[in-house]
Amino acid sequence: MNWRVGQKVLVTCVGVFMLSCLSDHTATVVDTPPIDWNEAVEMTFVNRDTTSQVDLSLVIFYALEAPDSVDLAVRTTSPDGYVAEDTVRCYLPRRKSQHDYYEREVLFHRGTMLRCSGNYNITFAPTTTTRGVWAVGLNTKLHNKE
């Protein structure tokens, strides 16, 4: 094989590999007690990108018996120990679904930069006992500046 052809193949393979490592979003979800959810559930989100702005959204999976809205206390602890607390009201509409559950995504931070790489521990807790919420989680997407 010619040196130039080998070099082009190598550069192409490295480029494809690097592009496959990039993702424009990541979702992490944790189950909740579907009958009476009244205690915090915890999940860990691993951050490797400390230079990009991201949009953070709550992801909620819920059943027909879930309330019309739920207030969630969200507590995030960064790898360096910084703690951020938010309360997010999530409206849970009932639209036609092919499944036994509904899914809702609620944006709660836009254009955030996660400056530490490592494990972010996140807890979700309803402010009142909630029925019909099956799972909650976090979705991170690269921020679109448009």
Tab-separated table of C-alpha atoms in Angstrom:
chain	number	residue	atom	x	y	z
A	1	MET	CA	0.000	0.000	0.000
A	2	ASN	CA	1.193	3.469	-0.899
A	3	TRP	CA	2.258	5.689	2.074
A	4	ARG	CA	-0.175	8.470	1.026
A	5	VAL	CA	-3.112	6.070	0.782
A	6	GLY	CA	-2.252	4.557	4.180
A	7	GLN	CA	-2.009	8.035	5.710
A	8	LYS	CA	-5.422	9.029	4.286
A	9	VAL	CA	-7.013	5.824	5.587
A	10	LEU	CA	-5.490	6.387	9.045
A	11	VAL	CA	-6.669	10.025	9.192
A	12	THR	CA	-10.164	8.996	8.054
A	13	CYS	CA	-10.370	6.215	10.670
A	14	VAL	CA	-9.210	8.529	13.452
A	15	GLY	CA	-11.733	11.175	12.343
A	16	VAL	CA	-14.617	8.708	12.297
A	17	PHE	CA	-13.591	7.387	15.720
A	18	MET	CA	-13.451	10.903	17.189
A	19	LEU	CA	-16.855	11.810	15.754
A	20	SER	CA	-18.400	8.640	17.152
A	21	CYS	CA	-17.275	9.686	20.644
A	22	LEU	CA	-19.169	12.964	20.438
A	23	SER	CA	-22.824	12.962	21.359
A	24	ASP	CA	-25.174	15.912	21.339
A	25	HIS	CA	-27.154	14.563	24.299
A	26	THR	CA	-27.060	12.155	27.221
A	27	ALA	CA	-29.985	10.863	29.267
A	28	THR	CA	-29.831	9.145	32.649
A	29	VAL	CA	-33.011	7.911	34.364
A	30	VAL	CA	-33.827	6.364	37.754
A	31	ASP	CA	-36.978	4.462	38.791
A	32	THR	CA	-39.359	5.856	41.404
A	33	PRO	CA	-41.964	4.065	43.534
A	34	PRO	CA	-45.044	4.255	41.253
A	35	ILE	CA	-47.636	3.928	44.037
A	36	ASP	CA	-46.681	6.551	46.634
A	37	TRP	CA	-43.479	8.404	45.841
A	38	ASN	CA	-42.497	10.608	48.776
A	39	GLU	CA	-38.750	10.099	49.264
A	40	ALA	CA	-35.768	11.246	47.247
A	41	VAL	CA	-34.305	9.015	44.558
A	42	GLU	CA	-30.692	9.455	43.528
A	43	MET	CA	-28.799	9.030	40.291
A	44	THR	CA	-25.281	9.739	39.099
A	45	PHE	CA	-24.506	11.606	35.901
A	46	VAL	CA	-20.947	11.332	34.559
A	47	ASN	CA	-19.701	14.520	32.900
A	48	ARG	CA	-16.683	14.486	30.614
A	49	ASP	CA	-17.255	17.765	28.737
A	50	THR	CA	-16.128	20.825	30.699
A	51	THR	CA	-16.048	23.315	27.828
A	52	SER	CA	-19.462	23.140	26.107
A	53	GLN	CA	-22.673	24.838	27.149
A	54	VAL	CA	-25.523	22.388	27.711
A	55	ASP	CA	-29.260	22.524	28.295
A	56	LEU	CA	-30.454	20.455	31.262
A	57	SER	CA	-33.936	18.952	31.193
A	58	LEU	CA	-35.873	16.764	33.564
A	59	VAL	CA	-37.288	13.629	31.964
A	60	ILE	CA	-40.401	12.161	33.553
A	61	PHE	CA	-42.184	8.902	32.737
A	62	TYR	CA	-45.690	8.752	34.200
A	63	ALA	CA	-49.002	6.897	34.062
A	64	LEU	CA	-52.560	8.084	33.603
A	65	GLU	CA	-53.094	8.253	37.378
A	66	ALA	CA	-50.276	10.800	37.842
A	67	PRO	CA	-51.359	14.308	38.891
A	68	ASP	CA	-51.659	17.153	36.365
A	69	SER	CA	-48.440	18.620	37.722
A	70	VAL	CA	-45.702	17.694	40.172
A	71	ASP	CA	-43.177	19.922	41.929
A	72	LEU	CA	-39.763	18.296	42.122
A	73	ALA	CA	-36.935	19.314	44.423
A	74	VAL	CA	-33.739	18.729	42.457
A	75	ARG	CA	-30.439	18.710	44.333
A	76	THR	CA	-27.193	18.471	42.361
A	77	THR	CA	-23.801	17.883	43.943
A	78	SER	CA	-20.816	18.441	41.646
A	79	PRO	CA	-17.577	16.424	41.824
A	80	ASP	CA	-15.931	19.279	43.748
A	81	GLY	CA	-18.736	19.357	46.354
A	82	TYR	CA	-20.731	22.371	45.127
A	83	VAL	CA	-24.463	21.917	45.815
A	84	ALA	CA	-27.249	23.487	43.727
A	85	GLU	CA	-30.912	23.160	44.666
A	86	ASP	CA	-33.893	23.852	42.412
A	87	THR	CA	-37.619	23.300	42.629
A	88	VAL	CA	-39.155	22.620	39.236
A	89	ARG	CA	-42.880	22.483	38.455
A	90	CYS	CA	-43.536	19.834	35.828
A	91	TYR	CA	-46.883	19.824	34.048
A	92	LEU	CA	-47.881	16.325	32.998
A	93	PRO	CA	-50.234	16.533	30.016
A	94	ARG	CA	-52.261	13.571	28.806
A	95	ARG	CA	-51.890	13.200	25.075
A	96	LYS	CA	-52.469	10.211	22.926
A	97	SER	CA	-49.887	7.529	23.625
A	98	GLN	CA	-49.178	4.138	22.081
A	99	HIS	CA	-47.891	2.911	25.446
A	100	ASP	CA	-49.140	2.535	29.016
A	101	TYR	CA	-47.124	5.578	30.020
A	102	TYR	CA	-46.434	9.163	29.048
A	103	GLU	CA	-43.108	10.945	28.751
A	104	ARG	CA	-42.413	14.592	29.489
A	105	GLU	CA	-39.225	16.623	29.187
A	106	VAL	CA	-38.998	19.910	31.105
A	107	LEU	CA	-36.115	22.318	30.459
A	108	PHE	CA	-34.799	23.787	33.705
A	109	HIS	CA	-31.317	25.153	32.880
A	110	ARG	CA	-30.298	26.603	29.516
A	111	GLY	CA	-26.712	27.220	28.442
A	112	THR	CA	-25.114	25.774	31.587
A	113	MET	CA	-21.436	24.872	31.609
A	114	LEU	CA	-20.527	21.918	33.828
A	115	ARG	CA	-16.999	22.950	34.788
A	116	CYS	CA	-15.983	19.751	36.593
A	117	SER	CA	-15.473	16.391	34.993
A	118	GLY	CA	-16.595	13.391	36.992
A	119	ASN	CA	-19.691	12.233	38.848
A	120	TYR	CA	-22.567	14.633	39.506
A	121	ASN	CA	-24.926	13.185	42.124
A	122	ILE	CA	-28.511	14.278	41.574
A	123	THR	CA	-31.492	13.649	43.824
A	124	PHE	CA	-35.121	14.117	42.826
A	125	ALA	CA	-37.894	14.373	45.419
A	126	PRO	CA	-41.537	15.343	45.037
A	127	THR	CA	-42.619	18.142	47.381
A	128	THR	CA	-45.777	16.115	48.172
A	129	THR	CA	-46.560	12.404	47.945
A	130	THR	CA	-47.053	11.610	44.278
A	131	ARG	CA	-48.741	8.659	42.600
A	132	GLY	CA	-48.195	7.443	39.040
A	133	VAL	CA	-44.680	8.757	38.324
A	134	TRP	CA	-42.588	5.767	37.245
A	135	ALA	CA	-39.182	7.313	36.589
A	136	VAL	CA	-37.344	10.625	36.534
A	137	GLY	CA	-34.013	11.600	35.111
A	138	LEU	CA	-31.783	14.146	33.492
A	139	ASN	CA	-31.251	14.830	29.812
A	140	THR	CA	-28.295	16.980	28.744
A	141	LYS	CA	-28.129	18.420	25.241
A	142	LEU	CA	-25.559	20.655	23.648
A	143	HIS	CA	-26.865	24.213	23.839
A	144	ASN	CA	-28.146	25.617	20.548
A	145	LYS	CA	-27.344	29.335	20.566
A	146	GLU	CA	-29.984	30.195	17.954
